[in-house]
Amino acid sequence: MAKVIVVTSGKGGVGKTTSTAALGAALAQRGEKTVVVDFDVGLRNLDLVMGAERRVVYDLINVVQGDAKLPQALIRDKRLETLHLLPASQTRDKDNLTAEGVEAVIEELRKSFDWIICDSPAGIERGATLAMRHADVAVVVTNPEVSSVRDSDRIIGLLDAKTKKAENGERMDKHLLLTRYDPSRAERGDMLKVEDVLEILSIPLLGIIPESMDVLRASNLGAPVTLNDASCAPALAYRDAARRLAGEQVAMTIPGGRRGLMNKLFGRRAA
Amino acid sequence: MTKTLTDTRPIRLKGRSFLAIVLSPELPFHNWLERLDDLAARSTGFFLGRPIVLDVEGLDITQADLKDLLGELGERGVRVMGIEGARGSLIGANMPPLMKGGRPAGDIEPESDPVAEPAAKGKPAEQAAKPEPAIEVHSPRVTSSIVITEPVRSGQSIIFPEGDVTILGSVASGAEIVAGGSIHVYGTLRGRALAGSIGNASARIFCRKLEAELLAIDGLYKMPDDMDPKHRGQAVTVWLEGDTIKAETLA
């Protein structure tokens, strides 16, 4: 059955788009049909990170407004045939997204994909609330610093109030994806520790992505980090996170960190 | 002609109390309006969009006077949702309904028949069914409480003027709890807690771990910089002694 995931954070620049691309590619590598949807209308980036910027003909807004059919707008990845992109429009703004239009697009995607991953824009306005509205699961991307944590907390509140699931009285599954984590800086107290973030947000941990040059390098090359160099530390962490999303039990580790201790600390809290 | 209902679910009717601001105008009105303008000039937008109840108890005015006053208030952006303390004959059609004890009094007193019309307009069934449960809810003697079983997230506010608020979880930075009674937080209090908000000096704040951005009891408040650092991160009870906010670590 299709699952709709929203990747959201409130704050900008914490790694939503990178995480969307990396998780999407990792899920597609499992052989499951995956589409990543860019909701950041007006400031689209996902096409760049996916390396598909020169292949965009129609976009989400064209589909929402009925100017194009969904299959015309979907871009199939050149590296992975199970991976698809539905790009955002760069020339429009978020007012062009309508609740009915978005619902229709998501419903249509549900029919032909196993995973629908929505890359939310930053902020708590229309674009962000429409991206989360039809989600079954939320991945809350957070950096280990106070402003990101507080913004994530705000978004978690909105996930429990403004989504279709919440309005139907159901509970939205929420998972924390801690990105740009640097174990040595956290040890020195320059960064919030994993347990501090978990204590404040009190949602289950999906994964810890270490701070790494590999992430930026992959973005600049137009490849999800999980496809660019499958053996680097962030790629391994994203792959584990994707496996947990798919329901597998994977012990929590910080690549480069002290494995045994981290297992003890977070193994039971892992999603 | 009979109509068949396809959806037979009952219409939900509930009693609910809201905190409204009561304005008590004084005679002569032009003088009072001048003073109101002065107040509005000093705090811009104070009345904007707030529900206002007009208390005309003891004023010797005619229906025309009241109509003029409502017109003047309307021009100032003051939206009157109800009128308190008025004789039934004072309120004409198209005026806000008469309110008594905080509930619409339209069809309780038969002699105030002209009142029932504007109040009941369009919703006769609701009006007829409503008054009884409302009495219970509005009674000030009933002490009530609510329990929140989830963490209170940044940007959320829990406002409960009727009584105590208990939270099983943490209150995040940027969240606020406003209670008429005491506030109990079984978790970390990082946001703002305002207890005794409608004038209850005996209200208290309890929390398992104090990291609050603001603590207030009965309108007196304390910022983190004024708090004793030894209470930070501790299980604490906060209360009011005279005009000072006191805190003590819970054993």
Short mmCIF file of C-alpha atoms in Angstrom, two decimals:
data_model
loop_
_atom_site.label_atom_id
_atom_site.label_comp_id
_atom_site.label_asym_id
_atom_site.label_seq_id
_atom_site.Cartn_x
_atom_site.Cartn_y
_atom_site.Cartn_z
CA MET A 1 0.00 0.00 0.00
CA ALA A 2 1.23 3.45 -0.88
CA LYS A 3 2.69 5.56 1.88
CA VAL A 4 2.88 9.34 1.77
CA ILE A 5 5.79 10.83 3.68
CA VAL A 6 6.33 14.52 4.29
CA VAL A 7 9.87 15.71 4.95
CA THR A 8 9.53 18.89 6.97
CA SER A 9 11.36 21.05 9.52
CA GLY A 10 10.00 24.57 9.88
CA LYS A 11 13.47 26.05 9.63
CA GLY A 12 15.22 26.41 6.29
CA GLY A 13 18.61 25.02 5.38
CA VAL A 14 18.56 22.04 7.73
CA GLY A 15 18.58 19.43 4.96
CA LYS A 16 14.98 18.72 3.95
CA THR A 17 15.71 18.54 0.21
CA THR A 18 18.93 16.57 0.68
CA SER A 19 17.10 14.13 2.96
CA THR A 20 14.14 13.81 0.57
CA ALA A 21 16.48 12.91 -2.30
CA ALA A 22 18.62 10.56 -0.19
CA LEU A 23 15.68 8.73 1.40
CA GLY A 24 13.85 8.57 -1.93
CA ALA A 25 16.86 7.04 -3.66
CA ALA A 26 17.47 4.61 -0.80
CA LEU A 27 13.84 3.42 -0.87
CA ALA A 28 13.95 3.14 -4.68
CA GLN A 29 17.15 1.07 -4.42
CA ARG A 30 15.11 -1.47 -2.46
CA GLY A 31 13.13 -1.99 -5.65
CA GLU A 32 10.06 -0.11 -4.42
CA LYS A 33 8.47 2.44 -6.75
CA THR A 34 9.21 5.85 -5.32
CA VAL A 35 8.36 9.43 -6.30
CA VAL A 36 9.84 12.54 -4.71
CA VAL A 37 7.57 15.59 -4.94
CA ASP A 38 8.91 19.13 -4.66
CA PHE A 39 6.42 21.40 -2.84
CA ASP A 40 8.77 24.36 -2.72
CA VAL A 41 6.96 26.25 -5.48
CA GLY A 42 8.96 29.32 -6.52
CA LEU A 43 12.20 28.13 -4.91
CA ARG A 44 12.56 24.65 -6.31
CA ASN A 45 15.77 22.77 -5.52
CA LEU A 46 14.93 19.11 -5.57
CA ASP A 47 15.45 18.94 -9.36
CA LEU A 48 19.03 20.17 -8.90
CA VAL A 49 19.82 17.71 -6.12
CA MET A 50 18.33 14.92 -8.25
CA GLY A 51 20.29 16.08 -11.32
CA ALA A 52 17.14 16.53 -13.39
CA GLU A 53 17.07 20.33 -13.81
CA ARG A 54 17.42 20.17 -17.58
CA ARG A 55 14.63 17.63 -17.97
CA VAL A 56 11.77 19.62 -16.41
CA VAL A 57 8.98 20.27 -18.92
CA TYR A 58 5.81 20.26 -16.83
CA ASP A 59 5.62 20.71 -13.08
CA LEU A 60 3.38 20.24 -10.04
CA ILE A 61 1.50 23.50 -10.69
CA ASN A 62 0.74 22.49 -14.29
CA VAL A 63 -0.74 19.25 -12.98
CA VAL A 64 -2.64 20.92 -10.13
CA GLN A 65 -4.14 23.43 -12.57
CA GLY A 66 -4.94 20.76 -15.15
CA ASP A 67 -2.58 22.09 -17.86
CA ALA A 68 -0.70 18.79 -17.97
CA LYS A 69 -1.34 15.18 -17.08
CA LEU A 70 0.57 13.63 -14.21
CA PRO A 71 2.63 11.19 -16.35
CA GLN A 72 3.79 14.13 -18.50
CA ALA A 73 5.22 15.90 -15.46
CA LEU A 74 6.89 12.89 -13.83
CA ILE A 75 10.61 12.58 -14.55
CA ARG A 76 12.13 9.13 -14.30
CA ASP A 77 15.62 9.02 -12.81
CA LYS A 78 18.38 8.00 -15.25
CA ARG A 79 20.22 5.92 -12.66
CA LEU A 80 17.32 4.13 -10.98
CA GLU A 81 14.21 3.20 -12.89
CA THR A 82 12.11 2.92 -9.73
CA LEU A 83 12.83 6.54 -8.79
CA HIS A 84 10.74 9.45 -10.08
CA LEU A 85 10.60 13.20 -9.55
CA LEU A 86 7.61 15.53 -9.66
CA PRO A 87 9.25 18.96 -9.84
CA ALA A 88 7.90 22.26 -8.53
CA SER A 89 7.42 25.34 -10.63
CA GLN A 90 10.10 28.01 -10.37
CA THR A 91 8.11 30.79 -12.02
CA ARG A 92 4.98 30.61 -9.86
CA ASP A 93 4.42 30.98 -6.15
CA LYS A 94 2.75 28.95 -3.44
CA ASP A 95 -0.63 30.67 -3.92
CA ASN A 96 -0.99 28.59 -7.08
CA LEU A 97 -1.28 25.44 -4.96
CA THR A 98 -4.88 24.59 -4.15
CA ALA A 99 -5.99 22.14 -1.49
CA GLU A 100 -8.21 20.24 -3.96
CA GLY A 101 -5.51 20.16 -6.64
CA VAL A 102 -2.89 18.81 -4.25
CA GLU A 103 -5.29 16.19 -2.94
CA ALA A 104 -6.08 15.01 -6.47
CA VAL A 105 -2.37 14.74 -7.36
CA ILE A 106 -1.55 12.79 -4.18
CA GLU A 107 -4.48 10.43 -4.73
CA GLU A 108 -3.34 9.77 -8.28
CA LEU A 109 0.25 9.15 -7.15
CA ARG A 110 -0.98 6.69 -4.52
CA LYS A 111 -2.32 4.47 -7.30
CA SER A 112 1.03 3.89 -8.98
CA PHE A 113 3.74 4.34 -6.33
CA ASP A 114 4.80 2.57 -3.13
CA TRP A 115 6.39 5.67 -1.63
CA ILE A 116 5.42 9.29 -2.16
CA ILE A 117 7.92 11.60 -0.49
CA CYS A 118 6.90 15.26 -0.26
CA ASP A 119 9.69 17.79 0.15
CA SER A 120 8.13 20.58 2.21
CA PRO A 121 9.20 24.21 1.88
CA ALA A 122 10.53 25.95 4.99
CA GLY A 123 8.11 27.94 7.10
CA ILE A 124 4.64 27.19 8.43
CA GLU A 125 2.58 28.82 5.70
CA ARG A 126 0.50 27.51 2.82
CA GLY A 127 3.23 25.56 1.01
CA ALA A 128 4.31 23.74 4.15
CA THR A 129 0.79 23.01 5.40
CA LEU A 130 -0.29 21.69 1.98
CA ALA A 131 2.80 19.48 1.76
CA MET A 132 1.99 17.86 5.12
CA ARG A 133 -1.78 17.76 4.69
CA HIS A 134 -2.16 14.32 3.11
CA ALA A 135 0.85 12.62 4.68
CA ASP A 136 0.68 9.29 6.51
CA VAL A 137 4.12 9.70 8.07
CA ALA A 138 6.23 12.76 8.84
CA VAL A 139 10.01 12.91 8.87
CA VAL A 140 11.04 15.94 10.93
CA VAL A 141 14.52 17.06 9.90
CA THR A 142 16.38 18.81 12.71
CA ASN A 143 19.91 20.12 13.22
CA PRO A 144 21.39 19.81 16.71
CA GLU A 145 20.98 23.49 17.57
CA VAL A 146 18.29 25.35 19.55
CA SER A 147 16.55 27.33 16.82
CA SER A 148 16.13 24.29 14.60
CA VAL A 149 14.84 22.24 17.53
CA ARG A 150 12.25 24.86 18.49
CA ASP A 151 11.05 25.23 14.89
CA SER A 152 10.74 21.46 14.65
CA ASP A 153 8.68 21.48 17.81
CA ARG A 154 6.35 24.02 16.21
CA ILE A 155 6.02 21.86 13.09
CA ILE A 156 5.22 18.79 15.21
CA GLY A 157 2.40 20.81 16.77
CA LEU A 158 1.06 21.64 13.31
CA LEU A 159 1.35 18.01 12.20
CA ASP A 160 -0.96 17.13 15.08
CA ALA A 161 -3.42 19.89 14.21
CA LYS A 162 -3.54 20.75 10.53
CA THR A 163 -3.22 17.46 8.70
CA LYS A 164 -6.00 15.32 7.29
CA LYS A 165 -5.04 12.53 9.70
CA ALA A 166 -5.28 14.85 12.69
CA GLU A 167 -8.65 16.18 11.54
CA ASN A 168 -9.92 12.59 11.29
CA GLY A 169 -8.83 12.03 14.87
CA GLU A 170 -5.97 9.73 13.90
CA ARG A 171 -2.37 10.02 15.01
CA MET A 172 0.30 11.05 12.55
CA ASP A 173 3.47 8.98 12.81
CA LYS A 174 6.36 11.37 13.35
CA HIS A 175 10.04 10.52 13.15
CA LEU A 176 13.07 12.61 13.96
CA LEU A 177 15.92 12.73 11.46
CA LEU A 178 18.86 14.47 13.07
CA THR A 179 21.12 15.87 10.36
CA ARG A 180 24.54 17.55 10.32
CA TYR A 181 25.45 15.82 13.56
CA ASP A 182 29.07 16.09 14.63
CA PRO A 183 29.80 13.68 17.51
CA SER A 184 33.02 15.40 18.57
CA ARG A 185 31.41 18.86 18.70
CA ALA A 186 28.43 17.48 20.63
CA GLU A 187 30.89 15.86 23.05
CA ARG A 188 32.56 19.24 23.61
CA GLY A 189 29.18 20.90 24.23
CA ASP A 190 29.27 23.04 21.06
CA MET A 191 26.17 21.27 19.80
CA LEU A 192 23.07 19.79 21.38
CA LYS A 193 23.48 16.12 22.17
CA VAL A 194 21.18 13.51 20.62
CA GLU A 195 19.52 12.82 23.95
CA ASP A 196 18.84 16.54 24.51
CA VAL A 197 17.06 16.85 21.18
CA LEU A 198 15.09 13.67 21.82
CA GLU A 199 14.10 14.89 25.26
CA ILE A 200 12.78 18.18 23.92
CA LEU A 201 10.95 16.83 20.88
CA SER A 202 9.86 13.49 22.36
CA ILE A 203 9.30 11.71 19.05
CA PRO A 204 11.08 8.50 17.97
CA LEU A 205 14.45 8.74 16.26
CA LEU A 206 14.67 7.67 12.62
CA GLY A 207 18.35 8.28 12.09
CA ILE A 208 21.40 10.40 12.76
CA ILE A 209 23.15 11.77 9.70
CA PRO A 210 26.72 12.81 10.39
CA GLU A 211 28.06 16.17 9.19
CA SER A 212 30.06 15.36 6.09
CA MET A 213 31.57 16.95 2.99
CA ASP A 214 30.12 14.04 1.01
CA VAL A 215 26.64 15.56 1.31
CA LEU A 216 27.57 18.87 -0.31
CA ARG A 217 29.70 17.14 -2.93
CA ALA A 218 26.80 14.90 -3.96
CA SER A 219 24.39 17.86 -4.13
CA ASN A 220 26.73 19.79 -6.39
CA LEU A 221 27.05 16.77 -8.67
CA GLY A 222 23.26 16.49 -8.85
CA ALA A 223 23.01 13.10 -7.20
CA PRO A 224 21.29 11.94 -4.01
CA VAL A 225 24.05 11.15 -1.52
CA THR A 226 22.88 7.55 -1.28
CA LEU A 227 23.48 7.11 -5.02
CA ASN A 228 26.65 9.14 -5.39
CA ASP A 229 28.85 7.23 -3.00
CA ALA A 230 26.96 4.39 -1.40
CA SER A 231 29.73 3.62 1.08
CA CYS A 232 30.21 7.06 2.67
CA ALA A 233 28.99 7.64 6.23
CA PRO A 234 25.92 9.84 5.45
CA ALA A 235 24.81 7.42 2.70
CA LEU A 236 24.94 4.51 5.15
CA ALA A 237 23.00 6.51 7.73
CA TYR A 238 20.32 7.47 5.19
CA ARG A 239 20.07 3.87 4.00
CA ASP A 240 19.51 2.70 7.59
CA ALA A 241 16.89 5.43 8.07
CA ALA A 242 15.09 4.29 4.90
CA ARG A 243 15.10 0.69 6.16
CA ARG A 244 13.55 1.85 9.44
CA LEU A 245 10.89 3.77 7.50
CA ALA A 246 10.12 0.53 5.68
CA GLY A 247 9.54 -1.12 9.03
CA GLU A 248 12.83 -2.99 9.49
CA GLN A 249 14.54 -3.13 12.85
CA VAL A 250 17.99 -1.59 12.46
CA ALA A 251 20.22 -0.76 15.43
CA MET A 252 20.89 2.97 15.78
CA THR A 253 24.47 4.02 15.10
CA ILE A 254 26.38 7.19 14.53
CA PRO A 255 28.85 6.44 11.78
CA GLY A 256 32.22 7.52 13.13
CA GLY A 257 30.85 7.56 16.67
CA ARG A 258 31.16 5.01 19.41
CA ARG A 259 28.99 2.22 18.15
CA GLY A 260 28.48 0.19 21.29
CA LEU A 261 27.47 3.07 23.52
CA MET A 262 25.10 4.54 20.96
CA ASN A 263 23.41 1.19 20.54
CA LYS A 264 22.86 1.03 24.25
CA LEU A 265 21.52 4.57 24.42
CA PHE A 266 19.22 4.65 21.44
CA GLY A 267 18.57 1.10 20.37
CA ARG A 268 15.35 0.90 22.33
CA ARG A 269 14.16 4.31 21.22
CA ALA A 270 14.72 3.66 17.55
CA ALA A 271 11.66 3.77 15.33
CA MET B 1 -44.79 18.63 3.12
CA THR B 2 -42.43 16.23 4.80
CA LYS B 3 -38.71 16.25 4.29
CA THR B 4 -36.67 13.06 4.51
CA LEU B 5 -33.31 13.39 6.24
CA THR B 6 -30.60 11.38 4.58
CA ASP B 7 -28.15 12.09 7.37
CA THR B 8 -29.71 11.30 10.72
CA ARG B 9 -26.82 12.26 12.96
CA PRO B 10 -28.00 14.61 15.71
CA ILE B 11 -26.92 18.25 15.65
CA ARG B 12 -24.30 18.75 18.35
CA LEU B 13 -25.19 21.38 20.92
CA LYS B 14 -22.72 22.30 23.58
CA GLY B 15 -22.43 24.84 26.35
CA ARG B 16 -19.14 26.68 26.36
CA SER B 17 -17.88 29.66 28.26
CA PHE B 18 -15.70 32.34 26.76
CA LEU B 19 -13.96 35.24 28.35
CA ALA B 20 -15.38 38.50 26.99
CA ILE B 21 -14.53 42.07 27.84
CA VAL B 22 -17.42 43.95 29.44
CA LEU B 23 -17.65 47.65 28.66
CA SER B 24 -19.75 49.76 31.04
CA PRO B 25 -20.64 53.07 29.37
CA GLU B 26 -21.53 56.07 31.49
CA LEU B 27 -23.80 59.04 30.87
CA PRO B 28 -23.36 61.41 29.14
CA PHE B 29 -22.27 59.15 26.30
CA HIS B 30 -20.35 61.77 24.30
CA ASN B 31 -18.12 62.38 27.31
CA TRP B 32 -17.59 58.64 27.86
CA LEU B 33 -16.86 58.09 24.15
CA GLU B 34 -14.17 60.76 24.31
CA ARG B 35 -12.47 58.89 27.13
CA LEU B 36 -12.82 55.63 25.17
CA ASP B 37 -11.17 57.27 22.16
CA ASP B 38 -8.34 58.37 24.40
CA LEU B 39 -7.87 54.81 25.67
CA ALA B 40 -8.01 53.43 22.13
CA ALA B 41 -5.42 55.97 20.99
CA ARG B 42 -3.05 54.81 23.71
CA SER B 43 -3.49 51.09 23.01
CA THR B 44 -4.16 50.77 19.30
CA GLY B 45 -6.24 47.83 18.26
CA PHE B 46 -7.20 46.85 21.79
CA PHE B 47 -10.83 46.27 20.88
CA LEU B 48 -10.11 45.02 17.38
CA GLY B 49 -11.94 41.75 16.83
CA ARG B 50 -12.45 41.09 20.54
CA PRO B 51 -15.88 40.01 21.69
CA ILE B 52 -17.33 42.85 23.78
CA VAL B 53 -20.34 42.78 26.08
CA LEU B 54 -21.99 46.12 26.74
CA ASP B 55 -23.22 46.52 30.31
CA VAL B 56 -25.98 49.16 30.47
CA GLU B 57 -27.20 48.31 33.98
CA GLY B 58 -28.74 51.31 35.74
CA LEU B 59 -28.49 53.65 32.76
CA ASP B 60 -31.59 55.72 32.07
CA ILE B 61 -31.59 55.54 28.28
CA THR B 62 -34.03 54.95 25.45
CA GLN B 63 -33.81 52.48 22.61
CA ALA B 64 -32.73 55.33 20.31
CA ASP B 65 -29.89 56.26 22.71
CA LEU B 66 -28.70 52.67 22.75
CA LYS B 67 -28.89 52.49 18.97
CA ASP B 68 -26.79 55.66 18.67
CA LEU B 69 -24.25 54.28 21.13
CA LEU B 70 -23.96 51.00 19.23
CA GLY B 71 -23.47 52.99 16.03
CA GLU B 72 -20.71 55.06 17.63
CA LEU B 73 -19.00 51.93 18.95
CA GLY B 74 -19.31 50.27 15.56
CA GLU B 75 -17.50 53.19 13.95
CA ARG B 76 -14.67 52.66 16.44
CA GLY B 77 -14.29 49.00 15.50
CA VAL B 78 -15.78 47.78 18.80
CA ARG B 79 -17.85 44.68 18.06
CA VAL B 80 -20.57 44.21 20.61
CA MET B 81 -21.72 40.60 20.84
CA GLY B 82 -24.26 41.07 23.59
CA ILE B 83 -25.92 43.55 25.92
CA GLU B 84 -26.15 43.01 29.64
CA GLY B 85 -28.38 44.63 32.23
CA ALA B 86 -30.91 46.06 29.78
CA ARG B 87 -34.69 46.04 29.95
CA GLY B 88 -36.14 43.82 27.27
CA SER B 89 -37.93 46.79 25.66
CA LEU B 90 -34.59 48.58 25.21
CA ILE B 91 -33.31 46.17 22.65
CA GLY B 92 -34.64 46.54 19.13
CA ALA B 93 -34.37 44.25 16.16
CA ASN B 94 -30.86 43.97 14.64
CA MET B 95 -29.26 44.75 17.98
CA PRO B 96 -26.98 42.25 19.74
CA PRO B 97 -28.93 39.89 22.01
CA LEU B 98 -29.52 40.47 25.69
CA MET B 99 -27.14 38.52 27.89
CA LYS B 100 -27.65 37.51 31.46
CA GLY B 101 -25.15 35.78 33.70
CA GLY B 102 -23.07 35.18 30.64
CA ARG B 103 -25.70 33.26 28.69
CA PRO B 104 -28.24 34.39 26.10
CA ALA B 105 -31.42 35.16 28.00
CA GLY B 106 -33.71 35.27 25.01
CA ASP B 107 -36.36 32.71 25.82
CA ILE B 108 -36.03 32.37 29.57
CA GLU B 109 -38.11 35.36 30.58
CA PRO B 110 -41.35 35.46 28.64
CA GLU B 111 -41.97 39.15 29.32
CA SER B 112 -38.90 40.08 27.32
CA ASP B 113 -40.49 38.84 24.11
CA PRO B 114 -39.00 41.47 21.80
CA VAL B 115 -35.57 40.22 22.82
CA ALA B 116 -36.19 36.68 21.74
CA GLU B 117 -36.50 37.70 18.13
CA PRO B 118 -33.00 38.93 17.37
CA ALA B 119 -31.42 36.30 19.57
CA ALA B 120 -33.33 33.42 18.11
CA LYS B 121 -33.30 34.59 14.54
CA GLY B 122 -32.62 31.70 12.19
CA LYS B 123 -31.83 29.19 14.89
CA PRO B 124 -34.99 28.59 16.91
CA ALA B 125 -34.19 24.94 17.61
CA GLU B 126 -30.78 25.68 19.00
CA GLN B 127 -32.05 28.46 21.18
CA ALA B 128 -34.77 26.30 22.64
CA ALA B 129 -32.41 23.47 23.46
CA LYS B 130 -29.50 25.48 24.71
CA PRO B 131 -30.16 27.32 27.96
CA GLU B 132 -30.28 24.38 30.38
CA PRO B 133 -26.78 22.90 29.96
CA ALA B 134 -25.35 26.40 29.69
CA ILE B 135 -26.24 27.25 33.27
CA GLU B 136 -24.03 24.54 34.64
CA VAL B 137 -21.04 25.53 32.54
CA HIS B 138 -21.17 29.19 33.44
CA SER B 139 -21.59 28.75 37.15
CA PRO B 140 -18.50 30.14 38.87
CA ARG B 141 -18.84 27.70 41.76
CA VAL B 142 -17.93 24.72 39.64
CA THR B 143 -14.21 24.09 39.88
CA SER B 144 -13.05 22.27 36.82
CA SER B 145 -9.77 21.10 35.40
CA ILE B 146 -8.34 19.75 32.20
CA VAL B 147 -5.63 17.19 31.63
CA ILE B 148 -3.44 17.42 28.53
CA THR B 149 -1.84 14.06 27.79
CA GLU B 150 0.51 15.29 25.05
CA PRO B 151 3.54 17.55 25.14
CA VAL B 152 2.57 21.18 24.49
CA ARG B 153 4.52 22.24 21.39
CA SER B 154 6.11 25.56 20.55
CA GLY B 155 3.49 28.01 19.28
CA GLN B 156 0.58 26.26 20.98
CA SER B 157 -1.35 27.86 23.81
CA ILE B 158 -3.60 26.17 26.28
CA ILE B 159 -6.06 28.71 27.67
CA PHE B 160 -8.37 27.49 30.40
CA PRO B 161 -9.79 30.28 32.59
CA GLU B 162 -12.17 27.88 34.33
CA GLY B 163 -9.64 26.10 36.48
CA ASP B 164 -6.54 23.93 36.75
CA VAL B 165 -4.42 22.68 33.88
CA THR B 166 -2.41 19.46 34.21
CA ILE B 167 0.07 18.51 31.52
CA LEU B 168 1.48 15.02 31.25
CA GLY B 169 4.53 15.96 29.24
CA SER B 170 6.69 18.97 28.62
CA VAL B 171 5.80 22.54 27.70
CA ALA B 172 8.11 23.65 24.90
CA SER B 173 9.92 26.93 24.51
CA GLY B 174 7.49 29.27 22.77
CA ALA B 175 4.37 27.53 24.14
CA GLU B 176 2.08 29.03 26.78
CA ILE B 177 -0.32 27.78 29.40
CA VAL B 178 -2.92 30.19 30.79
CA ALA B 179 -5.02 28.81 33.64
CA GLY B 180 -7.62 30.34 35.91
CA GLY B 181 -6.36 27.98 38.61
CA SER B 182 -3.08 26.16 39.14
CA ILE B 183 -0.76 24.69 36.51
CA HIS B 184 0.84 21.27 36.94
CA VAL B 185 3.51 20.16 34.48
CA TYR B 186 4.74 16.56 34.75
CA GLY B 187 7.69 17.24 32.51
CA THR B 188 9.98 20.15 31.72
CA LEU B 189 8.42 23.62 31.72
CA ARG B 190 10.32 25.55 29.06
CA GLY B 191 7.59 27.90 27.86
CA ARG B 192 5.37 30.40 29.67
CA ALA B 193 3.04 29.51 32.51
CA LEU B 194 0.39 31.99 33.68
CA ALA B 195 -1.64 30.69 36.61
CA GLY B 196 -4.56 32.39 38.39
CA SER B 197 -5.15 34.40 35.22
CA ILE B 198 -8.58 35.71 36.22
CA GLY B 199 -7.58 36.94 39.62
CA ASN B 200 -6.73 33.95 41.74
CA ALA B 201 -3.79 34.73 44.02
CA SER B 202 -3.81 31.30 45.60
CA ALA B 203 -3.08 29.55 42.31
CA ARG B 204 0.28 27.78 42.01
CA ILE B 205 2.59 26.46 39.37
CA PHE B 206 4.20 23.06 39.77
CA CYS B 207 6.69 21.50 37.40
CA ARG B 208 9.07 18.58 37.35
CA LYS B 209 11.87 20.61 35.78
CA LEU B 210 11.94 24.40 35.66
CA GLU B 211 13.36 26.02 32.50
CA ALA B 212 10.49 28.50 32.07
CA GLU B 213 10.58 31.61 29.88
CA LEU B 214 8.01 33.36 32.08
CA LEU B 215 6.08 32.54 35.23
CA ALA B 216 3.02 34.53 36.29
CA ILE B 217 0.44 34.22 39.04
CA ASP B 218 -2.54 36.56 39.24
CA GLY B 219 -0.91 38.98 36.79
CA LEU B 220 2.42 39.27 38.62
CA TYR B 221 5.20 37.82 36.58
CA LYS B 222 8.80 36.74 36.80
CA MET B 223 11.35 36.38 34.02
CA PRO B 224 14.14 33.76 34.02
CA ASP B 225 16.76 36.39 34.89
CA ASP B 226 14.90 37.24 38.11
CA MET B 227 14.61 33.64 39.17
CA ASP B 228 16.93 32.06 41.69
CA PRO B 229 19.46 30.04 39.63
CA LYS B 230 19.35 27.25 42.20
CA HIS B 231 15.79 26.40 41.09
CA ARG B 232 16.78 26.04 37.45
CA GLY B 233 16.37 22.48 36.23
CA GLN B 234 14.73 21.45 39.50
CA ALA B 235 11.28 20.23 40.43
CA VAL B 236 9.71 23.41 41.74
CA THR B 237 6.50 24.86 43.15
CA VAL B 238 5.79 28.54 42.60
CA TRP B 239 3.27 30.60 44.56
CA LEU B 240 2.36 34.16 45.44
CA GLU B 241 3.05 35.72 48.81
CA GLY B 242 1.71 39.26 48.92
CA ASP B 243 3.19 40.85 45.81
CA THR B 244 6.17 38.56 45.44
CA ILE B 245 6.47 35.33 43.57
CA LYS B 246 8.09 32.65 45.70
CA ALA B 247 9.57 29.38 44.58
CA GLU B 248 10.71 26.30 46.39
CA THR B 249 12.29 23.06 45.30
CA LEU B 250 10.02 20.07 45.66
CA ALA B 251 11.52 17.18 47.52
#
